[in-house]
Coordinates of C-alpha atoms and ligand atoms in Angstrom, one line a residue:
M639 CA -60.8 87.9 -35.5
L640 CA -59.7 91.6 -35.3
D641 CA -61.7 93.8 -32.9
T642 CA -61.8 96.6 -35.4
L643 CA -63.6 94.7 -38.1
D644 CA -66.7 96.2 -39.5
H645 CA -68.5 93.5 -41.5
G646 CA -69.9 96.0 -44.1
T647 CA -73.4 97.0 -44.8
S648 CA -74.9 93.8 -46.0
Q649 CA -74.7 90.1 -45.0
E650 CA -74.8 88.9 -48.6
T651 CA -72.1 91.2 -50.0
P652 CA -69.6 92.0 -47.3
T653 CA -67.3 94.9 -48.2
A654 CA -65.1 95.1 -45.1
F655 CA -62.4 92.6 -44.5
D656 CA -59.4 92.1 -42.3
A657 CA -57.3 91.5 -45.3
I658 CA -57.7 91.7 -49.1
I659 CA -55.3 89.7 -51.1
V660 CA -54.9 90.6 -54.8
G661 CA -54.2 87.6 -57.0
S662 CA -54.9 83.9 -56.8
G663 CA -51.6 82.4 -58.0
F664 CA -49.5 80.2 -55.7
A665 CA -48.8 83.3 -53.5
G666 CA -52.4 84.5 -53.0
L667 CA -53.7 81.0 -52.4
Y668 CA -51.3 80.2 -49.6
M669 CA -51.7 83.7 -48.1
L670 CA -55.4 83.1 -47.9
H671 CA -54.9 79.8 -46.3
K672 CA -52.6 81.2 -43.6
L673 CA -54.8 84.2 -42.8
R674 CA -57.8 82.0 -42.5
Q675 CA -55.9 79.9 -40.0
L676 CA -55.4 83.0 -37.9
G677 CA -59.2 83.5 -37.9
L678 CA -58.9 86.6 -40.1
R679 CA -61.6 87.4 -42.6
A680 CA -59.6 87.5 -45.8
R681 CA -60.6 87.6 -49.4
I682 CA -58.8 87.2 -52.7
I683 CA -59.7 89.4 -55.6
E684 CA -58.6 87.8 -58.9
A685 CA -58.8 89.1 -62.5
G686 CA -58.9 85.7 -64.0
S687 CA -61.8 83.3 -63.9
G688 CA -59.9 80.6 -62.0
P689 CA -56.9 80.2 -59.6
G690 CA -53.4 79.6 -60.8
G691 CA -52.0 82.9 -61.9
T692 CA -49.0 82.1 -64.2
W693 CA -50.4 78.7 -64.8
Y694 CA -53.9 80.0 -65.5
W695 CA -52.8 82.5 -68.1
N696 CA -49.8 80.9 -69.9
R697 CA -51.4 78.1 -71.8
Y698 CA -49.2 78.3 -74.9
P699 CA -48.0 75.0 -76.4
G700 CA -45.1 73.5 -74.5
A701 CA -45.6 75.6 -71.3
R702 CA -44.1 73.8 -68.4
C703 CA -41.9 74.6 -65.4
D704 CA -38.1 74.4 -65.6
V705 CA -37.5 73.7 -62.0
V706 CA -38.2 70.0 -61.3
S707 CA -41.8 69.5 -60.1
M708 CA -40.8 67.7 -57.0
E709 CA -39.1 71.0 -56.0
Y710 CA -41.5 73.4 -57.7
S711 CA -44.4 72.6 -55.4
Y712 CA -45.7 73.7 -52.0
Q713 CA -44.0 72.3 -48.9
F714 CA -46.3 73.8 -46.2
S715 CA -48.4 70.6 -46.0
A716 CA -46.6 67.3 -45.5
E717 CA -49.8 65.5 -46.5
L718 CA -50.2 67.4 -49.7
Q719 CA -46.5 66.7 -50.6
Q720 CA -47.1 63.0 -50.0
E721 CA -50.4 62.7 -51.8
W722 CA -49.6 64.6 -55.0
H723 CA -48.0 62.7 -57.8
W724 CA -46.2 64.5 -60.6
S725 CA -46.2 62.5 -63.8
E726 CA -43.2 64.2 -65.4
R727 CA -39.8 65.6 -64.2
Y728 CA -40.9 69.0 -65.5
A729 CA -44.7 69.2 -65.3
T730 CA -46.8 70.7 -68.1
Q731 CA -49.0 73.8 -67.6
P732 CA -52.2 71.7 -67.5
E733 CA -50.8 69.4 -64.8
I734 CA -49.6 72.4 -62.7
L735 CA -53.0 74.0 -63.1
R736 CA -54.6 70.7 -62.0
Y737 CA -52.3 70.8 -58.9
V738 CA -53.4 74.4 -58.2
N739 CA -57.0 73.5 -58.4
H740 CA -56.5 70.5 -56.2
V741 CA -54.8 72.7 -53.6
A742 CA -57.6 75.3 -53.8
E743 CA -60.2 72.5 -53.3
R744 CA -58.3 70.6 -50.7
F745 CA -57.9 73.6 -48.5
D746 CA -61.4 74.9 -49.3
L747 CA -60.1 78.2 -50.6
L748 CA -62.5 78.9 -53.5
R749 CA -65.3 80.2 -51.3
D750 CA -63.1 83.2 -50.4
I751 CA -62.0 84.1 -53.9
T752 CA -63.8 86.6 -56.1
F753 CA -62.9 85.8 -59.7
N754 CA -63.3 87.9 -62.9
T755 CA -62.7 91.0 -60.8
R756 CA -59.8 93.4 -61.2
V757 CA -58.4 95.7 -58.5
T758 CA -58.0 99.1 -60.0
A759 CA -57.1 101.2 -57.0
A760 CA -56.0 100.9 -53.3
R761 CA -56.0 104.0 -51.1
F762 CA -54.8 104.1 -47.5
D763 CA -57.1 106.2 -45.2
E764 CA -54.9 107.6 -42.4
E765 CA -57.9 108.4 -40.2
T766 CA -59.5 105.0 -40.2
G767 CA -56.3 103.1 -40.8
R768 CA -57.9 101.0 -43.5
W769 CA -57.2 100.3 -47.1
H770 CA -60.0 101.3 -49.5
I771 CA -59.8 99.0 -52.5
N772 CA -61.7 99.6 -55.8
V773 CA -62.6 96.6 -57.9
E774 CA -63.9 96.4 -61.4
P775 CA -66.7 95.4 -61.8
G776 CA -68.0 96.1 -58.3
A777 CA -67.8 98.5 -55.4
E778 CA -65.2 99.6 -52.9
L779 CA -63.9 97.1 -50.3
T780 CA -62.0 98.0 -47.2
A781 CA -59.4 96.1 -45.3
R782 CA -56.9 96.6 -42.6
Y783 CA -54.2 94.7 -44.5
C784 CA -53.7 94.8 -48.3
I785 CA -51.5 92.1 -49.7
M786 CA -50.3 92.3 -53.3
A787 CA -49.9 88.8 -54.6
T788 CA -50.0 90.2 -58.1
G789 CA -47.1 88.2 -59.6
C790 CA -43.7 89.1 -61.0
L791 CA -44.5 87.9 -64.5
S792 CA -48.2 88.7 -64.9
S793 CA -48.3 91.9 -66.8
A794 CA -47.9 91.0 -70.5
N795 CA -45.6 93.2 -72.6
M796 CA -47.1 94.0 -76.0
P797 CA -44.4 95.9 -78.0
A798 CA -45.5 99.2 -79.5
I799 CA -44.9 98.1 -83.1
P800 CA -46.8 100.3 -85.5
G801 CA -49.8 98.8 -87.1
V802 CA -50.6 96.0 -84.6
A803 CA -54.3 96.8 -84.8
R804 CA -54.3 96.5 -88.6
F805 CA -53.4 92.8 -88.7
S806 CA -56.3 90.9 -90.2
G807 CA -55.6 87.6 -88.6
P808 CA -55.6 86.6 -84.9
T809 CA -52.8 87.6 -82.6
Y810 CA -51.8 85.8 -79.4
H811 CA -49.6 86.7 -76.5
T812 CA -48.1 83.7 -74.8
G813 CA -49.1 85.2 -71.4
H814 CA -52.8 85.4 -72.4
W815 CA -53.2 82.2 -74.3
P816 CA -56.8 81.2 -75.3
H817 CA -58.3 78.5 -73.1
A818 CA -59.5 76.5 -76.0
G819 CA -56.0 76.3 -77.4
V820 CA -54.9 77.3 -81.0
D821 CA -54.7 75.0 -83.9
F822 CA -51.9 76.1 -86.2
T823 CA -52.4 73.3 -88.7
G824 CA -51.7 74.5 -92.2
R825 CA -51.2 78.1 -91.1
R826 CA -48.4 80.6 -91.8
V827 CA -47.3 81.8 -88.4
G828 CA -45.0 84.6 -87.3
I829 CA -43.6 84.6 -83.8
I830 CA -41.8 87.6 -82.2
G831 CA -39.4 86.9 -79.3
T832 CA -37.0 84.1 -78.4
G833 CA -37.2 84.1 -74.6
S834 CA -38.3 81.1 -72.4
S835 CA -41.9 81.2 -73.6
A836 CA -40.9 81.3 -77.3
L837 CA -38.3 78.5 -76.8
Q838 CA -41.0 76.2 -75.3
S839 CA -43.6 77.0 -77.9
I840 CA -41.6 77.2 -81.2
P841 CA -40.9 73.5 -81.6
L842 CA -44.5 72.6 -81.1
I843 CA -45.9 75.4 -83.3
A844 CA -43.4 74.4 -86.0
E845 CA -44.7 70.8 -85.9
Q846 CA -48.2 72.0 -86.8
A847 CA -47.8 75.1 -88.9
A848 CA -47.4 75.2 -92.7
H849 CA -44.6 77.7 -92.1
L850 CA -43.2 79.4 -88.9
T851 CA -41.1 82.5 -89.1
V852 CA -39.2 83.4 -85.9
F853 CA -38.2 87.0 -85.3
Q854 CA -35.2 87.1 -83.0
R855 CA -33.8 90.2 -81.4
T856 CA -31.4 88.6 -78.9
A857 CA -30.3 85.0 -79.3
T858 CA -30.9 82.8 -76.3
Y859 CA -28.8 80.3 -74.4
S860 CA -30.7 77.1 -73.6
I861 CA -30.0 73.7 -72.2
P862 CA -31.9 70.6 -73.3
A863 CA -34.5 69.9 -70.6
R864 CA -34.4 66.1 -71.1
N865 CA -37.9 65.9 -69.7
A866 CA -39.1 62.4 -69.0
P867 CA -41.7 60.6 -66.9
L868 CA -40.9 61.0 -63.2
E869 CA -39.2 57.8 -62.1
A870 CA -41.1 56.0 -59.4
A871 CA -37.9 55.2 -57.5
Q872 CA -36.8 58.8 -57.4
E873 CA -40.3 59.9 -56.3
A874 CA -40.2 57.3 -53.5
R875 CA -36.7 58.4 -52.4
I876 CA -37.7 62.0 -52.1
K877 CA -41.0 61.3 -50.4
A878 CA -39.3 59.1 -47.9
D879 CA -37.7 62.2 -46.5
Y880 CA -39.1 65.2 -48.3
A881 CA -38.3 67.5 -45.4
A882 CA -34.6 66.7 -45.7
M883 CA -34.6 67.7 -49.4
R884 CA -36.4 70.9 -48.6
A885 CA -34.0 71.7 -45.8
H886 CA -31.0 71.1 -48.1
N887 CA -32.6 73.4 -50.7
W888 CA -32.9 76.3 -48.3
Q889 CA -29.1 76.4 -48.0
Q890 CA -28.8 76.7 -51.8
P891 CA -28.1 80.1 -53.5
F892 CA -31.3 79.8 -55.6
G893 CA -33.3 77.7 -53.2
V894 CA -33.1 74.7 -55.5
D895 CA -30.7 71.8 -55.7
F896 CA -28.4 72.8 -58.6
Q897 CA -25.5 70.9 -57.2
Q898 CA -23.5 74.0 -56.9
R899 CA -19.7 73.6 -57.2
T900 CA -17.6 76.3 -55.6
D901 CA -14.3 75.8 -57.5
S902 CA -13.2 78.1 -60.3
A903 CA -13.8 77.2 -64.0
L904 CA -10.6 79.0 -64.7
T905 CA -8.3 76.9 -62.6
S906 CA -10.1 73.6 -63.4
P907 CA -8.2 71.5 -66.0
A908 CA -9.7 71.9 -69.5
A909 CA -10.7 68.2 -69.7
E910 CA -12.4 68.3 -66.2
R911 CA -14.2 71.5 -67.2
E912 CA -15.5 70.0 -70.4
R913 CA -16.6 66.9 -68.6
E914 CA -18.5 68.9 -66.0
F915 CA -20.2 71.1 -68.6
E916 CA -21.1 68.0 -70.7
A917 CA -22.5 66.2 -67.7
R918 CA -24.8 69.1 -66.9
W919 CA -25.8 69.5 -70.5
Q920 CA -26.8 65.8 -70.5
R921 CA -28.6 66.1 -67.2
G922 CA -30.8 68.9 -68.5
T923 CA -30.9 71.5 -65.7
L924 CA -30.7 75.2 -65.1
G925 CA -27.9 74.1 -62.7
F926 CA -25.6 74.2 -65.8
L927 CA -24.5 77.6 -64.4
A928 CA -23.7 76.0 -61.0
A929 CA -21.0 73.9 -62.7
F930 CA -18.4 76.2 -61.2
G931 CA -18.4 78.8 -58.5
D932 CA -17.3 81.8 -60.7
L933 CA -19.5 81.4 -63.8
L934 CA -21.8 84.2 -62.7
T935 CA -19.1 86.4 -61.3
D936 CA -16.1 86.3 -63.6
S937 CA -16.3 87.2 -67.3
A938 CA -13.5 84.9 -68.3
A939 CA -15.1 81.9 -66.5
N940 CA -18.5 82.8 -67.9
E941 CA -17.1 82.9 -71.4
L942 CA -16.0 79.3 -71.1
A943 CA -19.5 78.2 -70.3
A944 CA -20.9 80.5 -73.0
E945 CA -18.6 79.0 -75.6
F946 CA -19.5 75.5 -74.6
I947 CA -23.2 76.2 -75.4
R948 CA -22.3 78.1 -78.5
N949 CA -20.4 75.1 -79.8
K950 CA -23.4 72.9 -79.0
I951 CA -25.6 75.2 -81.1
R952 CA -23.1 75.0 -84.0
T953 CA -23.2 71.2 -83.8
I954 CA -27.0 70.9 -83.7
V955 CA -28.0 73.5 -86.3
K956 CA -27.0 72.3 -89.8
D957 CA -27.0 75.6 -91.7
P958 CA -23.9 77.5 -90.5
V959 CA -25.5 80.9 -91.2
V960 CA -28.6 80.0 -89.2
A961 CA -26.4 78.5 -86.5
E962 CA -24.3 81.7 -86.1
T963 CA -27.6 83.8 -85.9
L964 CA -28.7 81.6 -83.1
V965 CA -25.4 81.8 -81.2
P966 CA -25.8 84.3 -78.4
R967 CA -23.0 86.8 -77.8
Q968 CA -24.0 88.2 -74.4
V969 CA -22.9 86.9 -71.0
V970 CA -24.6 83.6 -70.3
G971 CA -27.1 83.8 -67.4
C972 CA -27.5 87.6 -67.3
K973 CA -30.7 87.0 -69.2
R974 CA -32.5 84.0 -67.8
L975 CA -31.0 80.7 -69.0
C976 CA -33.7 78.5 -70.7
L977 CA -34.5 74.8 -70.8
D978 CA -35.9 73.5 -74.1
T979 CA -37.0 70.5 -75.9
N980 CA -35.7 70.5 -79.5
Y981 CA -35.5 74.3 -79.8
Y982 CA -32.2 74.6 -81.8
E983 CA -33.1 71.4 -83.7
T984 CA -36.3 73.1 -84.9
F985 CA -34.2 75.4 -87.1
N986 CA -33.2 72.4 -89.2
R987 CA -36.8 72.0 -90.4
T988 CA -37.6 73.2 -93.9
N989 CA -40.8 75.0 -92.7
V990 CA -39.0 77.3 -90.2
T991 CA -37.3 80.6 -91.0
L992 CA -35.2 82.7 -88.6
V993 CA -35.1 86.4 -89.0
D994 CA -32.6 88.5 -87.1
V995 CA -34.4 91.8 -86.4
N996 CA -31.2 93.5 -85.7
A997 CA -30.2 93.1 -89.3
A998 CA -33.8 93.4 -90.5
P999 CA -35.8 95.5 -88.0
I1000 CA -39.5 95.1 -87.8
R1001 CA -40.8 98.3 -89.3
E1002 CA -44.6 97.8 -89.1
I1003 CA -47.3 95.2 -88.8
T1004 CA -49.6 95.2 -91.8
A1005 CA -53.0 93.7 -92.5
A1006 CA -51.3 90.7 -94.2
G1007 CA -48.3 90.3 -92.0
L1008 CA -45.3 92.4 -91.2
H1009 CA -42.4 94.3 -92.8
A1010 CA -39.0 93.5 -91.5
G1011 CA -36.0 95.1 -93.3
D1012 CA -36.9 95.0 -97.0
T1013 CA -39.1 92.0 -96.8
A1014 CA -42.9 91.8 -96.5
Y1015 CA -43.9 88.6 -94.7
Q1016 CA -47.4 87.2 -95.0
F1017 CA -49.0 85.4 -92.0
D1018 CA -52.3 83.9 -91.0
C1019 CA -51.6 84.6 -87.4
L1020 CA -49.0 86.3 -85.2
V1021 CA -47.7 85.2 -81.8
F1022 CA -46.2 87.7 -79.4
A1023 CA -43.7 85.9 -77.1
T1024 CA -42.5 89.3 -75.9
G1025 CA -42.5 88.7 -72.2
F1026 CA -43.7 90.8 -69.3
D1027 CA -43.3 94.2 -67.6
A1028 CA -41.7 92.2 -64.8
M1029 CA -41.9 92.7 -61.1
T1030 CA -43.5 96.2 -61.1
G1031 CA -45.9 95.9 -64.1
A1032 CA -48.9 94.5 -62.2
L1033 CA -48.4 96.9 -59.3
D1034 CA -48.1 99.9 -61.6
K1035 CA -51.5 99.1 -63.2
I1036 CA -53.2 99.6 -59.8
D1037 CA -53.5 103.2 -58.5
I1038 CA -51.9 102.5 -55.1
R1039 CA -51.8 105.5 -52.7
G1040 CA -50.3 105.6 -49.3
R1041 CA -49.9 108.3 -46.6
Q1042 CA -50.9 111.8 -47.8
G1043 CA -52.2 110.4 -51.1
L1044 CA -48.6 109.5 -52.3
A1045 CA -48.9 107.4 -55.4
L1046 CA -46.7 104.3 -55.5
K1047 CA -45.9 105.0 -59.1
E1048 CA -44.7 108.4 -58.2
K1049 CA -42.6 107.1 -55.4
W1050 CA -41.1 104.5 -57.8
Q1051 CA -40.4 106.9 -60.6
A1052 CA -36.7 106.2 -60.5
G1053 CA -37.3 102.5 -59.9
P1054 CA -39.0 100.3 -57.3
R1055 CA -38.0 100.9 -53.6
M1056 CA -38.9 98.3 -51.1
Y1057 CA -37.6 97.0 -47.8
L1058 CA -36.9 93.3 -48.3
G1059 CA -39.3 93.2 -51.2
L1060 CA -42.0 93.0 -48.6
A1061 CA -43.1 96.5 -47.8
T1062 CA -42.5 100.1 -48.9
A1063 CA -42.2 103.2 -46.7
G1064 CA -45.3 105.4 -46.6
F1065 CA -47.7 102.5 -47.3
P1066 CA -48.7 101.1 -43.9
N1067 CA -50.0 97.5 -43.7
L1068 CA -49.4 97.0 -47.4
F1069 CA -47.3 93.8 -48.2
T1070 CA -46.0 92.5 -51.4
I1071 CA -45.3 88.8 -52.1
S1072 CA -42.1 88.4 -54.2
G1073 CA -41.7 92.2 -54.5
P1074 CA -38.7 93.9 -55.9
G1075 CA -35.7 93.4 -53.6
S1076 CA -36.5 89.8 -52.7
P1077 CA -35.0 86.7 -54.4
S1078 CA -38.3 86.0 -56.2
V1079 CA -37.4 85.5 -59.9
L1080 CA -33.9 84.5 -59.0
S1081 CA -35.1 81.5 -57.0
N1082 CA -37.3 78.5 -57.1
M1083 CA -40.3 80.7 -56.6
L1084 CA -42.6 78.3 -54.7
P1085 CA -40.4 78.0 -51.6
T1086 CA -39.6 81.7 -51.6
I1087 CA -43.3 82.6 -52.0
E1088 CA -44.0 80.4 -49.0
Q1089 CA -41.3 82.1 -47.0
H1090 CA -42.8 85.5 -47.8
V1091 CA -46.3 84.3 -46.9
E1092 CA -45.1 82.9 -43.6
W1093 CA -43.1 86.1 -42.8
I1094 CA -46.1 88.3 -43.5
T1095 CA -48.4 86.1 -41.4
D1096 CA -46.0 86.2 -38.4
C1097 CA -45.7 90.0 -38.9
I1098 CA -49.5 90.4 -38.8
V1099 CA -49.7 88.2 -35.7
H1100 CA -47.1 90.5 -34.1
V1101 CA -48.9 93.7 -35.0
E1102 CA -52.2 92.3 -33.6
A1103 CA -50.7 90.8 -30.5
S1104 CA -48.8 94.0 -29.6
Q1105 CA -51.9 96.0 -30.3
H1106 CA -50.4 98.2 -32.9
R1107 CA -52.4 99.8 -35.7
F1108 CA -49.9 99.7 -38.5
I1109 CA -46.5 98.5 -39.5
E1110 CA -44.5 100.2 -42.2
A1111 CA -41.0 100.2 -43.6
L1112 CA -38.7 103.0 -42.4
P1113 CA -37.2 105.0 -45.3
A1114 CA -33.6 104.6 -44.0
A1115 CA -34.0 100.8 -43.9
E1116 CA -35.5 100.8 -47.3
D1117 CA -32.8 102.9 -48.8
A1118 CA -30.1 100.7 -47.3
W1119 CA -31.8 97.6 -48.6
V1120 CA -32.1 98.9 -52.2
E1121 CA -28.5 99.9 -52.1
H1122 CA -27.5 96.4 -50.8
V1123 CA -29.6 94.6 -53.4
N1124 CA -27.8 96.6 -56.1
A1125 CA -24.4 96.2 -54.5
V1126 CA -24.8 92.4 -54.4
A1127 CA -26.0 92.4 -58.0
H1128 CA -22.9 94.4 -59.1
T1129 CA -20.6 91.7 -57.6
T1130 CA -22.0 89.4 -60.3
L1131 CA -22.4 89.5 -64.1
Y1132 CA -26.2 89.8 -63.9
P1133 CA -26.3 93.6 -64.7
H1134 CA -24.2 93.0 -67.8
C1135 CA -27.0 92.8 -70.3
N1136 CA -30.3 94.3 -71.1
S1137 CA -32.5 91.9 -69.1
W1138 CA -35.9 92.3 -67.6
Y1139 CA -34.3 91.9 -64.2
L1140 CA -33.1 95.4 -64.8
G1141 CA -36.3 96.6 -66.4
A1142 CA -34.4 97.0 -69.7
N1143 CA -37.1 95.2 -71.8
I1144 CA -39.6 98.0 -71.3
P1145 CA -38.9 101.3 -73.1
G1146 CA -38.7 104.1 -70.6
K1147 CA -38.6 101.9 -67.5
P1148 CA -35.9 103.0 -65.0
R1149 CA -33.0 100.6 -64.8
L1150 CA -32.5 99.2 -61.4
F1151 CA -31.6 95.6 -60.6
M1152 CA -34.8 94.3 -59.0
P1153 CA -34.3 90.8 -57.6
Y1154 CA -32.1 90.0 -54.6
I1155 CA -29.4 87.4 -55.3
G1156 CA -29.0 84.8 -52.6
V1157 CA -31.7 82.9 -50.9
P1158 CA -29.9 81.8 -47.7
P1159 CA -28.7 85.3 -46.7
Y1160 CA -32.1 86.8 -47.6
V1161 CA -34.0 84.3 -45.4
E1162 CA -31.6 84.9 -42.5
K1163 CA -32.0 88.7 -42.9
C1164 CA -35.9 88.3 -42.8
R1165 CA -35.6 86.1 -39.7
A1166 CA -33.3 88.5 -37.9
V1167 CA -35.5 91.5 -38.7
A1168 CA -38.5 89.7 -37.1
A1169 CA -36.4 88.5 -34.2
N1170 CA -35.2 92.0 -33.5
G1171 CA -38.8 93.3 -33.1
Y1172 CA -39.2 94.1 -36.8
E1173 CA -36.1 96.1 -37.2
G1174 CA -36.3 98.7 -39.9
F1175 CA -40.1 98.9 -39.5
A1176 CA -42.1 101.5 -37.6
L1177 CA -45.0 100.2 -35.5
T1178 CA -47.8 102.8 -34.9
P1179 CA -49.6 102.4 -31.5
Ligands
FAD1262 P1 -48.9 84.8 -60.4 O1 -49.0 83.4 -60.6 O2 -48.4 85.7 -61.5 O3 -50.4 85.3 -60.0 C1 -50.7 86.6 -59.9 C2 -52.2 86.7 -60.0 O4 -52.6 88.1 -59.7 C3 -52.7 86.5 -61.5 O5 -53.6 85.5 -61.5 C4 -53.3 87.8 -61.9 O6 -54.4 87.7 -62.7 C5 -53.6 88.4 -60.6 N1 -53.7 89.9 -60.6 C6 -52.6 90.7 -60.9 N2 -53.1 92.0 -60.9 C7 -54.4 92.0 -60.5 C8 -55.3 93.0 -60.2 N3 -55.1 94.3 -60.4 N4 -56.6 92.6 -59.9 C9 -56.9 91.3 -59.7 N5 -56.0 90.3 -60.0 C10 -54.7 90.6 -60.3 N6 -40.9 80.1 -61.5 C11 -40.2 79.1 -61.0 O7 -39.7 79.2 -59.9 N7 -40.0 77.9 -61.8 C12 -40.6 77.8 -63.0 O8 -40.4 76.8 -63.6 C13 -41.3 78.9 -63.5 N8 -41.9 78.8 -64.7 C14 -42.6 79.8 -65.2 C15 -43.2 79.7 -66.5 C16 -43.9 80.8 -67.1 C17 -44.5 80.6 -68.4 C18 -43.9 82.0 -66.4 C19 -44.6 83.2 -67.0 C20 -43.4 82.1 -65.1 C21 -42.7 81.0 -64.5 N9 -42.2 81.1 -63.2 C22 -41.5 80.0 -62.7 C23 -42.5 82.2 -62.4 C24 -43.9 82.1 -61.8 O9 -44.5 83.3 -62.1 C25 -43.9 81.8 -60.3 O10 -43.2 80.6 -60.1 C26 -45.3 81.7 -59.6 O11 -46.2 81.0 -60.4 C27 -45.8 83.1 -59.3 O12 -46.9 83.0 -58.5 P2 -47.6 84.3 -57.9 O13 -48.8 83.9 -57.2 O14 -46.6 85.1 -57.2 O15 -48.0 85.2 -59.2
NAP1263 P1 -38.7 87.2 -72.1 O1 -37.8 86.3 -71.6 O2 -38.7 88.6 -71.7 O3 -38.6 87.1 -73.7 C1 -39.2 88.0 -74.5 C2 -38.6 87.9 -75.9 O4 -39.3 88.9 -76.7 C3 -37.2 88.3 -75.9 O5 -36.5 87.5 -76.9 C4 -37.2 89.7 -76.4 O6 -36.0 90.1 -77.0 C5 -38.3 89.7 -77.4 N1 -38.9 91.0 -77.6 C6 -39.5 91.8 -76.8 N2 -40.0 92.9 -77.4 C7 -39.5 92.8 -78.7 C8 -39.7 93.6 -79.8 N3 -40.2 94.8 -79.8 N4 -39.1 93.2 -81.0 C9 -38.5 92.0 -81.1 N5 -38.4 91.2 -80.0 C10 -38.9 91.6 -78.8 O7 -40.2 86.7 -71.9 P2 -40.7 85.2 -71.7 O8 -40.1 84.3 -72.7 O9 -42.2 85.2 -71.6 O10 -40.2 84.8 -70.3 C11 -40.3 85.6 -69.2 C12 -39.8 84.9 -67.9 O11 -40.9 84.0 -67.5 C13 -38.6 84.0 -68.1 O12 -37.4 84.7 -68.1 C14 -38.8 83.0 -67.0 O13 -38.5 83.6 -65.7 C15 -40.3 82.8 -67.0 N6 -40.7 81.7 -67.9 C16 -40.2 80.4 -67.5 C17 -40.5 79.4 -68.3 C18 -40.1 78.0 -68.0 O14 -39.4 77.4 -68.7 N7 -40.5 77.5 -66.9 C19 -41.2 79.6 -69.5 C20 -41.6 80.8 -69.8 C21 -41.4 81.9 -69.0 P3 -34.8 90.8 -76.1 O15 -34.2 89.6 -75.3 O16 -33.9 91.4 -77.1 O17 -35.4 91.8 -75.2

């Protein structure tokens, strides 16, 4: 326990903590577990009414992970890994949420979480060296450490289409889905967006709805998930040496076993190339893009992979006009590749219509539906599968102020600036899990969340043991890191389209490539920084 701790004014409602963690997704839960192991008095503040973050909020039909569950799961507890049984290769949202709740109960985390409470502001007091954290409803809490586990994809993006409030039926955002579910039976449904959330939900909504109209702005590349019950033999094989699989994955570019090949698609004989693409299409994995070493770095190589998927779409979709509308033109992978179950097939149904909003822009939402191009569409309900203000959205919603009252939003006017995606200069003892500048969304997020949590824990141990008051990133280290993140990104094709990785999905958001590409070099950099006495950070005695 820290010496400096003031336990607040009342025994029943403590307001002073060693650490406040914002968010109870996978990141916040593990952070709480680790800090409690240190004997720190830590508390999570969570806006939702239960733990799970992404898997608490995104309850739309078809929601499931697209990294295999045996890998998209915690590895910090060997017992947990052995005990838990995933029923499917890619678990559904309800199953992942059951897992989250199991973890929360197994490690007795719930008693230190305040649900239904939103953090609205966090202000660093230079005199006391404490963070003052305002919560709604509630009072002001204080803590020596403030850890933002607020999520990369937790701030839903509602497009500013004129007339949204006028629509007479219910509207749903995939990222805020009603807990009771939605019955679309017999209803005329409009859905805006064709990203991962839309691709998962469209086939299931189409099965129920009287008619489904899909409004597409950018066509999406997707690989069939080929989801299936998890094979007992495969589970047993992995569980026989789970640690070996995890160790292998830490050496992989995205922290997941995509069976990365390193040879060039361009020099591979055409028949071999086709065989490899086909094998990966049949396997059902995001590792389609790991088929060759240059698919994400060389436009000509990328075009070969893109054309393979385009031809699959042309084969699956019977109406050639609809097929061509569904065929993406951009670089494959620069927007996130998707996995689906019967997405393209769904456009063969007679109760599904595809509208290209580039040809027929959505002009306004009306009481009865919406106007796109010259057509007035009538709907009973509208689904927004329009994504998130990614990576910075949840942080921007909190009024975070560091030294001399500097607002984080002001500091980040030209785009987020962080050292390693873990800390930002001028904001002592403030950490971010999966912050901009870390592999985060370009990785299997569970392992990289754990790596962040463990790094932050070690850092706090170091600050305490060396009897420092604060640790904070140095501006020069931060600038060099931001430059490096972007330099690495620009050796790839990722910045070649208007993706949310660049902030391009949010009007007015500055364009800066946010995630760091490459798990192994990133983990090594974090290790070296700590080993060299927290190089690039200032420690205040
Ligand atoms: P989150 O799970 O987003 O949790 C953040 C929490 O913080 C939320 O509960 C939120 O309510 C809370 N919060 C935010 N701001 C405040 C505030 N001001 N006050 C109080 N509480 C606040 N990643 C993968 O690697 N593989 C996948 O297959 C995969 N599938 C995904 C599917 C969907 C539908 C989505 C949206 C994302 C997916 N992701 C996937 C990414 C996913 O977000 C991460 O894997 C992971 O769940 C993030 O955990 P987290 O704890 O960092 O954040
Ligand atoms: P997304 O990928 O950002 O997709 C949003 C969609 O809405 C895009 O098609 C976008 O078009 C469209 N859109 C946004 N505003 C629009 C407007 N004003 N008019 C018309 N169309 C508009 O969001 P998401 O599908 O929720 O996925 C976000 C991320 O979450 C994913 O990339 C992935 O990392 C994660 N996720 C994973 C899974 C999974 O399979 N495990 C499932 C869901 C989400 P543009 O492309 O033209 O911007």
